[in-house]
Coordinates of N, CA and C in Angstrom, one line a residue:
M1 N -60.0 -4.4 289.5 CA -61.4 -3.9 289.0 C -61.3 -2.8 288.3
K2 N -60.1 -2.3 288.3 CA -60.5 -0.7 287.4 C -59.8 -0.9 285.8
I3 N -59.6 -2.6 286.0 CA -59.8 -2.4 283.8 C -60.8 -2.1 284.0
V4 N -62.3 -2.7 284.0 CA -63.4 -2.8 283.7 C -64.0 -1.8 283.6
P5 N -63.8 -0.9 284.2 CA -64.7 0.1 283.8 C -63.8 1.2 282.6
G6 N -62.7 0.6 282.6 CA -61.8 1.7 281.7 C -61.9 0.4 280.2
I7 N -62.3 -0.7 280.1 CA -62.8 -1.3 279.0 C -64.3 -1.1 278.8
L8 N -65.1 -0.6 279.4 CA -66.7 -0.5 279.3 C -66.6 1.5 278.7
L9 N -65.7 2.0 278.9 CA -65.8 3.7 278.2 C -65.4 3.6 277.5
I10 N -64.1 3.0 276.8 CA -63.4 2.9 275.7 C -64.7 2.2 274.4
S11 N -65.5 1.3 275.1 CA -66.1 0.4 274.8 C -67.5 1.8 274.3
A12 N -68.0 2.5 274.9 CA -68.8 3.7 274.9 C -68.9 4.9 274.0
F13 N -67.5 4.9 273.8 CA -66.7 6.1 273.2 C -66.9 5.5 271.6
L14 N -66.6 4.6 271.6 CA -66.6 3.7 270.1 C -68.1 3.8 269.6
T15 N -68.8 3.6 270.8 CA -70.4 3.2 269.8 C -71.1 4.7 269.6
L16 N -70.7 5.8 270.5 CA -71.5 7.0 270.4 C -70.3 7.4 269.0
A17 N -68.8 7.3 268.3 CA -68.5 7.9 268.0 C -69.2 7.4 266.2
A18 N -69.3 6.1 266.3 CA -70.0 5.2 265.3 C -71.7 5.7 265.2
C19 N -72.3 6.3 266.1 CA -73.2 6.9 266.4 C -73.4 8.0 265.6
S20 N -72.9 9.1 265.8 CA -72.7 10.3 265.5 C -73.1 10.7 264.3
P21 N -73.5 11.7 263.9 CA -73.2 12.7 262.7 C -71.9 12.6 261.9
Q22 N -71.4 12.5 260.4 CA -70.5 12.2 260.2 C -70.1 13.6 258.8
P23 N -70.1 14.6 259.1 CA -69.8 15.9 258.5 C -69.6 15.4 257.2
N24 N -68.1 14.8 256.8 CA -67.0 14.4 255.9 C -68.3 14.0 254.7
A25 N -69.0 12.4 255.4 CA -69.9 12.3 254.4 C -71.4 13.2 253.7
D26 N -71.3 14.1 254.8 CA -72.7 15.0 254.1 C -72.0 15.7 253.2
L27 N -71.1 16.3 253.6 CA -70.1 17.0 252.5 C -70.4 16.6 251.2
K28 N -70.1 15.4 251.0 CA -69.8 14.5 249.9 C -70.9 14.5 249.2
S29 N -72.1 14.3 250.2 CA -73.5 13.8 249.6 C -73.7 15.1 248.7
D30 N -73.4 16.3 249.5 CA -74.0 17.2 249.1 C -73.2 17.9 247.8
G31 N -72.1 17.6 247.9 CA -71.3 17.9 246.7 C -71.3 17.2 245.0
V32 N -72.1 15.7 245.6 CA -72.5 14.9 244.5 C -73.5 15.9 243.5
V33 N -74.8 16.3 244.5 CA -76.5 17.1 244.1 C -75.6 18.4 243.6
T34 N -74.1 19.2 243.9 CA -73.9 19.9 243.3 C -73.8 19.8 242.1
N35 N -73.3 19.1 242.1 CA -72.1 18.6 240.3 C -73.6 18.1 239.5
E36 N -74.5 17.1 239.8 CA -75.6 16.5 239.5 C -76.3 17.7 238.8
V37 N -76.3 18.7 240.0 CA -77.5 20.1 239.2 C -76.6 20.7 238.0
E38 N -75.4 21.2 238.3 CA -74.0 21.2 237.5 C -74.2 20.7 236.6
S39 N -74.3 19.7 236.0 CA -74.3 18.8 234.7 C -75.2 19.0 234.1
T40 N -76.3 19.5 234.6 CA -78.0 19.1 234.3 C -77.9 21.1 234.0
V41 N -77.5 22.1 233.9 CA -77.7 23.2 233.7 C -77.0 23.5 232.4
S42 N -75.5 22.8 232.8 CA -74.4 23.1 231.3 C -75.1 22.1 230.4
Q43 N -76.0 21.2 229.8 CA -76.5 20.6 229.3 C -77.8 21.2 228.6
T44 N -78.5 22.2 229.5 CA -79.3 22.5 229.0 C -79.2 24.0 228.3
E45 N -78.4 24.7 229.2 CA -78.0 26.2 228.6 C -76.9 26.4 227.9
P46 N -77.5 26.7 226.7 CA -76.5 27.1 225.5 C -75.0 27.7 226.0
T47 N -74.2 27.5 225.7 CA -73.0 28.5 225.8 C -73.1 29.7 225.2
E48 N -72.1 30.3 224.9 CA -71.7 31.3 224.8 C -71.1 31.1 223.5
E49 N -70.4 30.5 222.7 CA -70.0 30.0 221.8 C -71.0 29.7 220.9
S50 N -72.3 28.8 221.6 CA -73.5 28.2 220.8 C -74.4 29.1 220.9
K51 N -74.9 30.3 221.5 CA -75.3 31.6 221.4 C -75.2 32.4 220.1
D52 N -73.2 32.4 219.9 CA -72.8 33.0 219.0 C -73.2 32.0 217.1
E53 N -73.2 30.9 217.7 CA -73.5 30.2 216.6 C -75.0 30.0 216.0
I54 N -75.8 30.7 217.3 CA -77.4 30.4 217.0 C -77.8 32.0 216.3
T55 N -76.8 32.8 216.4 CA -76.7 34.5 216.1 C -76.8 34.7 214.4
T56 N -75.7 33.9 214.6 CA -75.2 33.9 213.0 C -76.0 33.3 212.2
D57 N -76.6 32.3 212.7 CA -77.1 31.0 211.8 C -78.5 32.1 211.2
S58 N -79.0 32.4 212.1 CA -80.3 33.6 212.4 C -80.4 34.6 211.1
V59 N -79.0 35.6 211.7 CA -78.8 36.6 210.4 C -78.7 36.2 209.0
N60 N -77.9 35.1 208.8 CA -77.3 34.5 207.6 C -78.8 33.9 206.6
E61 N -80.0 33.7 207.8 CA -80.7 32.8 207.5 C -81.8 34.6 207.1
E62 N -82.0 35.5 207.3 CA -82.6 36.7 207.3 C -81.8 37.7 205.8
Q63 N -80.3 37.0 205.6 CA -79.7 37.6 204.1 C -80.2 37.3 202.9
E64 N -80.5 35.3 203.4 CA -81.0 35.0 202.0 C -82.0 35.4 201.7
I65 N -81.9 36.1 200.3 CA -83.1 35.7 199.6 C -83.7 35.1 198.8
T66 N -84.8 34.8 198.9 CA -85.8 33.8 197.8 C -87.0 34.6 196.5
A67 N -86.0 34.7 195.2 CA -86.2 35.3 194.4 C -86.9 34.9 193.0
T68 N -88.2 34.5 193.0 CA -89.1 34.4 191.4 C -88.3 34.8 190.6
T69 N -87.8 34.0 189.2 CA -87.4 34.3 187.8 C -88.8 34.9 187.1
I70 N -88.6 35.6 186.6 CA -89.8 36.6 185.6 C -89.2 36.8 184.4
K71 N -89.5 36.7 183.3 CA -88.9 37.4 182.3 C -89.9 38.5 181.7
K72 N -89.7 39.2 180.6 CA -90.3 40.4 179.9 C -91.6 40.1 179.6
G73 N -92.6 40.2 179.7 CA -93.9 40.1 179.7 C -94.9 39.2 180.4
D74 N -93.9 38.1 181.4 CA -94.5 37.8 182.4 C -95.4 38.5 183.7
T75 N -96.5 38.5 183.8 CA -97.2 39.0 184.6 C -97.5 37.9 186.4
V76 N -97.0 38.8 186.9 CA -97.0 38.0 188.3 C -97.9 38.7 188.9
T77 N -98.9 37.8 190.1 CA -99.9 38.8 190.7 C -99.5 38.3 192.1
I78 N -99.9 39.5 193.1 CA -100.1 39.5 194.9 C -101.3 38.9 195.0
D79 N -101.8 38.6 195.4 CA -103.5 38.1 195.7 C -103.9 39.5 196.1
G80 N -104.6 40.0 196.3 CA -105.2 41.1 196.9 C -104.4 42.8 197.1
Y81 N -103.1 42.3 195.9 CA -102.3 43.7 196.1 C -102.3 44.6 194.9
A82 N -101.3 43.9 193.8 CA -101.0 44.5 192.7 C -100.6 43.2 191.7
E83 N -100.8 43.4 190.2 CA -100.3 42.3 189.2 C -99.1 43.4 188.3
L84 N -98.3 43.1 188.1 CA -97.1 43.6 187.8 C -96.7 42.9 186.6
S85 N -96.1 43.1 185.4 CA -95.1 42.8 184.2 C -94.5 43.7 183.8
V86 N -93.2 43.1 183.6 CA -91.8 43.7 183.1 C -92.1 44.0 181.9
S87 N -92.2 45.2 180.7 CA -92.8 45.6 179.2 C -91.6 46.2 178.8
K88 N -90.4 46.6 179.2 CA -89.7 47.3 178.9 C -88.2 47.6 179.4
Q89 N -87.0 47.6 178.8 CA -85.6 47.8 179.6 C -85.3 48.6 178.5
K90 N -84.0 49.7 179.3 CA -83.5 51.1 178.1 C -82.3 51.5 179.1
F91 N -81.2 51.5 178.4 CA -80.0 52.2 178.6 C -79.9 53.7 177.5
S92 N -80.0 54.7 177.9 CA -79.6 55.9 177.9 C -79.2 57.1 178.3
K93 N -78.8 58.3 177.6 CA -78.8 59.1 178.4 C -79.9 59.9 178.6
K94 N -80.9 60.0 177.7 CA -82.3 60.4 178.2 C -83.2 59.6 178.4
I95 N -83.9 59.8 179.1 CA -85.0 58.9 179.6 C -86.5 59.8 178.9
E96 N -87.2 59.2 178.1 CA -88.7 60.1 177.5 C -89.5 59.8 177.8
P97 N -90.9 59.9 178.3 CA -92.4 59.2 178.0 C -92.3 58.4 177.0
S98 N -93.0 57.5 176.9 CA -93.0 56.2 175.5 C -93.8 57.3 174.7
K99 N -94.7 58.7 174.6 CA -95.0 59.2 173.5 C -95.2 60.9 173.7
P100 N -93.9 61.4 173.8 CA -93.6 62.6 174.4 C -94.9 63.3 173.4
G101 N -95.5 64.5 174.8 CA -95.9 65.7 173.8 C -95.6 66.7 173.8
N102 N -95.8 67.7 173.3 CA -95.7 69.0 172.9 C -94.6 69.5 174.3
F103 N -94.8 69.3 175.5 CA -94.1 70.2 176.7 C -94.0 68.6 178.0
Y104 N -93.2 68.3 178.1 CA -92.9 67.0 178.8 C -91.8 67.1 179.5
T105 N -91.7 66.3 181.0 CA -90.7 65.8 181.6 C -90.0 64.6 181.2
Y106 N -88.8 64.7 181.2 CA -87.6 63.7 180.9 C -86.4 63.9 181.8
Y107 N -85.5 62.9 181.6 CA -84.7 62.8 182.9 C -83.3 62.7 182.0
E108 N -82.4 63.1 181.9 CA -81.0 63.1 181.8 C -80.0 63.2 182.4
S109 N -78.7 62.5 182.5 CA -77.7 62.7 182.6 C -76.9 63.6 182.0
K110 N -76.5 64.3 183.4 CA -75.1 65.4 183.1 C -74.2 65.1 182.5
E111 N -73.2 63.4 183.5 CA -72.0 62.9 184.1 C -71.7 62.7 182.4
E112 N -70.5 62.6 181.3 CA -69.7 62.0 181.2 C -69.7 60.8 181.1
D113 N -69.1 60.1 182.8 CA -69.1 59.0 182.6 C -70.2 57.7 183.0
S114 N -71.5 58.7 182.8 CA -72.8 57.8 183.4 C -74.1 58.1 181.8
T115 N -75.4 57.0 182.8 CA -76.5 57.1 181.9 C -77.3 56.2 182.9
Y116 N -78.5 56.6 182.0 CA -79.7 56.2 182.7 C -80.0 54.6 182.7
F117 N -80.2 54.1 183.3 CA -81.1 53.1 183.1 C -82.4 52.5 183.2
A118 N -83.3 52.0 182.8 CA -85.0 52.7 182.7 C -85.7 51.3 182.5
L119 N -86.0 50.5 183.9 CA -86.9 49.6 184.1 C -88.4 50.1 183.7
T120 N -89.3 49.7 182.5 CA -91.2 49.7 182.6 C -91.4 48.2 183.2
V121 N -92.7 49.1 183.8 CA -93.4 48.3 184.5 C -94.5 48.5 184.9
K122 N -95.9 47.8 184.0 CA -97.2 47.9 183.9 C -97.6 47.0 185.5
A123 N -98.4 48.4 185.9 CA -98.5 47.6 187.6 C -100.5 47.5 187.8
K124 N -101.5 47.0 187.8 CA -102.9 46.6 188.0 C -102.8 47.0 189.6
N125 N -103.9 48.0 190.2 CA -104.1 47.9 191.8 C -105.3 46.6 191.5
L126 N -104.8 45.3 192.9 CA -105.9 44.4 193.0 C -106.4 45.4 194.6
Y127 N -105.9 46.2 194.9 CA -106.1 46.3 196.6 C -107.8 47.3 196.7
T128 N -108.2 47.3 197.5 CA -110.1 48.0 197.7 C -109.7 49.0 197.6
T129 N -108.6 49.8 197.9 CA -108.8 51.2 198.2 C -107.7 51.8 197.0
G130 N -107.3 52.6 196.5 CA -106.0 53.5 196.3 C -104.6 52.8 196.7
I131 N -103.4 52.7 196.0 CA -102.4 52.6 196.3 C -101.4 53.8 195.8
D132 N -100.2 54.6 196.3 CA -99.3 55.3 196.0 C -98.7 54.7 195.2
A133 N -98.4 54.8 194.0 CA -97.8 54.6 192.8 C -96.2 54.2 193.6
D134 N -95.9 54.9 194.1 CA -94.1 54.6 194.9 C -94.3 53.4 196.0
E135 N -95.1 52.7 196.4 CA -95.5 52.0 197.6 C -95.3 50.4 196.4
I136 N -95.5 50.7 195.5 CA -96.5 49.6 194.4 C -94.8 48.4 194.7
A137 N -93.8 48.8 194.5 CA -92.7 47.9 194.3 C -91.4 48.6 194.8
N138 N -90.0 47.9 194.9 CA -88.6 48.7 195.2 C -88.1 48.0 194.1
V139 N -87.3 48.8 193.3 CA -86.1 48.2 192.7 C -84.9 47.9 192.6
T140 N -84.1 47.3 192.7 CA -82.8 47.9 193.1 C -81.9 46.8 192.0
L141 N -80.9 47.3 191.1 CA -79.9 47.0 190.3 C -78.6 45.8 191.1
I142 N -78.5 44.4 190.6 CA -77.8 44.2 191.0 C -76.4 43.9 189.7
Y143 N -75.5 44.6 190.1 CA -74.1 44.2 188.4 C -73.0 43.5 189.0
D144 N -72.9 42.6 188.2 CA -71.8 41.4 188.6 C -71.8 40.9 189.4
N145 N -73.4 40.8 190.7 CA -73.3 40.0 191.4 C -72.5 40.4 193.0
Q146 N -72.5 41.9 192.7 CA -71.8 42.3 194.2 C -71.8 43.8 194.0
Y147 N -72.6 44.6 192.9 CA -72.6 45.9 193.3 C -74.0 46.3 193.0
D148 N -74.2 47.5 194.1 CA -75.9 47.7 194.2 C -76.4 48.7 193.6
Y149 N -77.4 49.3 193.0 CA -77.5 50.4 192.2 C -79.0 50.7 192.1
P150 N -79.8 51.4 193.2 CA -81.1 51.7 193.9 C -82.1 52.7 192.7
T151 N -83.0 52.2 192.7 CA -84.0 53.1 191.5 C -84.9 53.9 192.0
F152 N -85.1 55.0 191.7 CA -86.2 55.4 192.2 C -87.3 55.9 190.9
S153 N -88.6 55.6 191.1 CA -89.6 56.1 190.3 C -90.1 56.8 189.9
T154 N -91.2 56.8 188.8 CA -91.8 58.0 187.9 C -93.0 57.4 187.4
V155 N -94.1 58.3 187.0 CA -95.1 57.5 186.2 C -95.5 58.2 185.1
E156 N -95.7 57.3 184.1 CA -96.4 58.4 183.0 C -97.4 58.3 183.3
E157 N -98.3 59.6 183.0 CA -100.0 60.0 182.7 C -100.1 60.3 181.3
K158 N -100.9 61.3 180.7 CA -101.7 61.7 179.6 C -101.7 61.1 178.8
G159 N -101.4 59.3 179.1 CA -101.4 58.4 177.7 C -100.2 58.0 177.4
G160 N -99.1 58.7 177.8 CA -97.4 58.5 177.8 C -96.9 59.4 177.0
E161 N -97.9 60.7 177.3 CA -97.1 62.1 177.0 C -96.9 62.8 177.9
D162 N -96.4 62.2 179.2 CA -95.5 63.2 180.2 C -95.3 62.5 181.3
F163 N -94.1 62.7 182.2 CA -93.7 61.6 183.6 C -94.9 62.6 184.5
T164 N -95.0 62.0 185.5 CA -95.3 62.9 186.9 C -94.8 62.5 187.8
Y165 N -95.1 62.7 188.9 CA -94.2 61.8 190.6 C -94.6 60.9 190.6
S166 N -94.1 60.1 191.5 CA -95.3 58.8 191.5 C -95.3 58.9 193.0
N167 N -94.8 59.8 193.9 CA -95.0 59.8 195.2 C -96.3 60.5 195.6
I168 N -96.9 61.0 194.3 CA -98.2 62.2 194.8 C -99.1 61.6 193.9
T169 N -99.1 60.4 192.9 CA -99.7 59.8 192.4 C -100.6 58.5 193.3
S170 N -101.8 58.6 193.1 CA -102.8 57.0 193.3 C -103.3 56.6 192.6
V171 N -102.6 55.3 192.6 CA -103.6 54.2 191.5 C -104.8 53.4 192.1
N172 N -105.9 54.0 191.5 CA -107.3 53.5 191.8 C -107.6 52.4 191.7
P173 N -108.0 51.7 192.4 CA -108.5 50.0 192.4 C -109.1 49.8 191.5
L174 N -108.1 48.5 190.4 CA -108.3 47.4 189.6 C -108.0 48.5 188.2
K175 N -107.3 49.6 188.6 CA -106.8 50.5 187.6 C -105.0 50.0 186.8
T176 N -104.8 50.4 185.9 CA -102.9 49.9 185.6 C -102.4 51.4 185.3
T177 N -101.4 51.2 186.0 CA -100.0 52.6 185.7 C -98.7 52.2 185.1
T178 N -98.3 53.3 184.7 CA -97.0 52.4 183.8 C -95.8 53.4 184.7
L179 N -94.8 52.6 185.3 CA -94.0 52.6 186.4 C -92.4 52.7 185.2
Y180 N -91.6 54.0 185.6 CA -90.7 53.6 185.6 C -89.6 54.0 186.3
Y181 N -88.5 52.7 186.8 CA -87.8 52.5 187.2 C -86.3 52.7 187.1
L182 N -85.6 54.0 187.4 CA -84.6 55.2 186.8 C -83.5 54.7 187.8
A183 N -82.3 54.4 187.4 CA -81.2 54.4 187.9 C -80.0 55.3 187.2
E184 N -79.3 55.9 187.6 CA -78.1 56.8 187.0 C -76.8 55.6 187.3
I185 N -76.2 54.8 186.2 CA -74.8 53.7 186.4 C -73.8 54.4 185.5
P186 N -72.9 53.6 185.9 CA -71.4 54.5 185.4 C -71.6 53.8 184.1
N187 N -70.9 54.0 182.6 CA -70.9 53.8 181.5 C -70.7 52.2 181.7
E188 N -69.4 52.1 182.1 CA -68.8 50.7 182.9 C -69.5 49.6 182.7
V189 N -70.7 49.8 183.5 CA -71.9 49.4 184.0 C -72.4 48.9 182.6
A190 N -73.1 50.1 181.7 CA -74.4 50.2 181.0 C -73.7 49.3 179.9
D191 N -72.0 49.2 179.7 CA -71.2 48.4 178.5 C -71.2 47.5 178.6
S192 N -70.6 47.3 179.5 CA -70.2 46.0 179.8 C -71.2 44.2 179.2
D193 N -70.4 43.5 179.6 CA -71.3 42.3 179.6 C -71.4 41.2 180.4
K194 N -71.3 42.1 181.4 CA -71.4 41.0 182.8 C -73.1 41.4 183.3
P195 N -73.0 40.2 184.2 CA -74.4 39.9 184.3 C -74.8 40.9 185.1
L196 N -76.3 41.8 184.9 CA -76.8 42.8 185.3 C -78.5 41.9 185.4
K197 N -79.3 42.4 186.9 CA -79.9 41.9 187.1 C -80.7 42.7 187.8
A198 N -82.4 43.0 187.7 CA -83.1 43.5 188.7 C -83.8 42.5 189.7
L199 N -83.7 43.5 190.9 CA -85.1 42.5 192.3 C -85.8 43.4 192.1
I200 N -86.8 43.2 192.3 CA -88.1 43.8 192.1 C -88.8 43.7 193.4
K201 N -89.3 44.1 194.2 CA -89.8 43.6 195.9 C -91.0 44.3 195.8
V202 N -92.2 43.3 196.2 CA -93.5 43.9 196.4 C -93.9 42.9 197.2
K203 N -94.4 44.0 198.3 CA -94.7 43.0 199.5 C -94.0 42.5 200.4
D204 N -94.4 40.6 200.6 CA -93.0 39.8 200.8 C -92.4 39.1 199.9
N205 N -92.8 39.4 199.3 CA -92.3 39.0 197.3 C -90.9 39.8 196.9
T206 N -90.1 38.6 196.2 CA -88.7 38.7 195.9 C -88.7 38.7 194.0
F207 N -88.5 39.5 193.2 CA -88.5 39.0 192.0 C -87.6 39.3 191.5
E208 N -86.8 38.4 190.0 CA -85.8 38.6 189.8 C -86.0 38.3 188.4
Y209 N -85.3 39.7 188.1 CA -85.3 39.8 186.5 C -84.3 39.8 185.9
T210 N -83.5 39.1 184.5 CA -82.3 39.4 184.3 C -82.2 40.3 183.3
I211 N -81.3 41.3 183.1 CA -81.4 42.5 182.5 C -80.1 41.9 181.0
R212 N -79.6 41.6 181.5 CA -78.1 40.9 180.3 C -77.4 39.9 181.2

């Protein structure tokens, strides 16, 4: 008679054990969910390495400049802003206006190992109000595809008899002015047969002019 209760107790214990929650199974289930979330995050968020690649690509795209090739006498138009053409280029120790008057301004290199380069540009104002002459364009010389020489500008006045400062000269609407973009460069650059070009930037446009 004592055996039966023992059997009943064992049976009840086994039944309770089978029906009770199993922590290990829950932890396993939680682990699977966590792994799925982590997997989703790793697929959607860029790694530090991929972020670096994206940043590098963006910088490289910004550094790339798309330039339109122009030649002497070509007229380029930036709608609603300006019309430009390169009319002349010159290497010289002394740069004078095209028709020097009795008293005139000129630019002369005082260094034995340097000279001036001048790029002459005709610019017409297509804007509805005056434009400061020094804001029309920005010109940089590129020597041997690696050396940069910035330029500064001056404006012809009095029909070419003199120069005046471009930063105090306003070009009225539909008026044309003559700008000289000057750079003092080493004689080596002036005398070399290596490539020399001018990058002319107007607003968001870049034009490439081959000097030689």
